[in-house]
Structure formats: C-alpha cells, structure tokens
C-alpha cells in the first residue's frame, strides 16, 4: 500500500541513509539499468507504505525515479510480487494513467530480492486530513471522488488480455480464490487468535454470490493509491501488486470501505483523508459507478463486507510483521495495528453476518 509521491505529498521522507533493503550494489546496478541517473544517488523511504518498500531515488543532477522491492523478512511468496506488478504496469501503459516501468532486476542477486524502477510522477497524493487541509479547498474535494470513480470505470472496461491475464478471463471463482488466499495468509503469519476475522470468513464463504462477469481487479483501489494533478484529476493509479482478474465490484467495495465519512463509527484507515467536508459521499460514488456501468447497486453489500474482512487481514498482517521486527511501523506501534485490526475485523463480522445466502 505504497505510492510514489513527491515533495508535496504526505509526511516527509524518513531519511537518506543506507537502508537495510538497499545494499551498496544497488547504486551500481541503477547506474547501468537507468542511464539517465548520474551517480551520487540518495534513497528516501517513502512513508505511507506497509507492504512493498518504496524509495524515492534522486541523483546529483536532481533526476528522480521510484524504486520498489518486497518487504524485509518472511512473507507469502506471491503477496508482494513486484515483478508481476511490473508486467501489469507495462500492459496498462497507454490505456490508463500509470507510471512507466524503467528497469527490472529479476534475479534478486543485487538486493536479495527483485527490484523495479518506475517513473516518478510529479503530482499530489492525499494520505490524510493534514494533506487535505493544507492542499485543497472544499470545492477541490468535490472533484476528487468523481475522478477516482471515472478511473475505476475505465479500468473495468479493459479486457484482461491487456495485462497478460487473459487466461483467467473465463474463471468465475474470484471470491473463492480470494477468501482462500487471504485466510491462508492470515493463518500462515498470525501471532494471535482473532475470532471476528474467522467468523466473518465463515459467513463470507456461506453467502458468496455467483460471479456474473470477469474483469481486471486492481485489488487496493483507494484515494492514496491515486496521484492527482493540479486540477485534481487522476494522474496515475499506483500500487498494482494485488491485481488479478475477477469480479470488478471487489474494487468498488474496497473504495467504499476506505472512503470514510465523518459520522462513521468504524474506519478501515487509521487517519482517513475523506472525513473532511467537501468530499462526495459513499452513496454518490456508488451511484456514479453504477450509472456508468449499468451495475445493480444491490450487488455491492457482499463486496463491502468482504473488503472490511480483507482489510482486517492486511492490517493484522502488518501487525504481525511490525511485532516481529520485519518492518517498521513508522510512528505507530504494533499495539496500534493490533487495535485497528480488531476493530476492522469486528466491523467485517457484523456486516458479513447480515448477508443473505444465495
């Protein structure tokens, strides 16, 4: 859940010293792989990401690229696949606003894991209320929700062949696959019991709807995975590591779960940007998507519940990695992630229990 921002976006970079995930050989490889970089490289870890590690890399002349690698420590083999993400980005180039892939190191010999170098987009990412207050007016905020929905509609109109996943287009088992994947990831990495997470899973399995169509699913579509230009249009959709082929409504449910409102009792994000006045409501976002795609709004309830559960799995995974020292929590403690995961899992269990069997 990371993004390639620039100086106007989010918290300040965490530092410019040598990072554990970037040994000295990385600079020499970058010099060969990206000729426009002129040496004396400085790597800044971009704050905001909790899975793949993302760095802003700047050379002596001020040229900037974005460097991505999997997180440190043990993790499921497919959970942070930067090479697959690079293939997807190459397929999307020219069809959807995304950063260009500049170079790939596939062997893991340079950094102990694969590396991907991306174009640095010069735009704005709104990570939290502080960014929103500092950079936008209420009139600006009214433009942002619709442009995100329009980008999502454009993505869902693309055929899976565009990103090399046409072989999955005939499948109608997306929900079953995803439930199994996230439940399995949780069980492999868990460090505590979380009954609400298990209860929500059982309800979701029992009420899974029939899949009516297949399309590209981003897998983590939300405000802070979209870079915005000066007119608050989507300049780049970021963070494609969870992308697959499945029911596009999964992306809609994800957007709605992350799109917090001021009166919400439970929130999927720790400090959501969208609680400030001026943003569209979730109902308005859903109506815009359904009008553009002809989708029946009644189908969304399952995918909202599912995405609360998936988010709980993700946050609980972050809790486990921070608690075990495999990644930094930034300014948050492992206990903070543990509390958030439990609250999100509780919301998932409540919504999943209210679903009807099909």
Short mmCIF file of N, CA and C in Angstrom, two decimals, residues 160-161 164-171 245:
data_model
loop_
_atom_site.label_atom_id
_atom_site.label_comp_id
_atom_site.label_asym_id
_atom_site.label_seq_id
_atom_site.Cartn_x
_atom_site.Cartn_y
_atom_site.Cartn_z
N UNK A 160 -8.89 -8.35 -19.73
CA UNK A 160 -7.74 -8.90 -19.00
C UNK A 160 -6.53 -9.18 -19.89
N UNK A 161 -6.75 -9.39 -21.18
CA UNK A 161 -5.64 -9.64 -22.09
C UNK A 161 -4.64 -8.49 -22.10
N UNK A 164 -1.98 -9.27 -19.76
CA UNK A 164 -1.43 -10.61 -19.86
C UNK A 164 -2.12 -11.65 -19.02
N UNK A 165 -3.34 -11.36 -18.60
CA UNK A 165 -4.08 -12.30 -17.75
C UNK A 165 -5.33 -12.82 -18.44
N UNK A 166 -5.29 -12.86 -19.75
CA UNK A 166 -6.45 -13.33 -20.50
C UNK A 166 -6.83 -14.76 -20.17
N UNK A 167 -5.87 -15.58 -19.76
CA UNK A 167 -6.16 -16.98 -19.44
C UNK A 167 -7.09 -17.12 -18.25
N UNK A 168 -7.19 -16.08 -17.43
CA UNK A 168 -8.07 -16.13 -16.26
C UNK A 168 -9.47 -15.59 -16.55
N UNK A 169 -9.68 -15.05 -17.75
CA UNK A 169 -10.93 -14.35 -18.03
C UNK A 169 -12.15 -15.25 -17.96
N UNK A 170 -11.98 -16.55 -18.22
CA UNK A 170 -13.12 -17.46 -18.21
C UNK A 170 -13.51 -17.90 -16.81
N UNK A 171 -12.67 -17.64 -15.83
CA UNK A 171 -12.93 -18.16 -14.49
C UNK A 171 -14.01 -17.34 -13.79
N UNK A 245 -7.63 -10.98 -12.02
CA UNK A 245 -8.88 -10.97 -12.79
C UNK A 245 -9.97 -11.52 -11.89
#
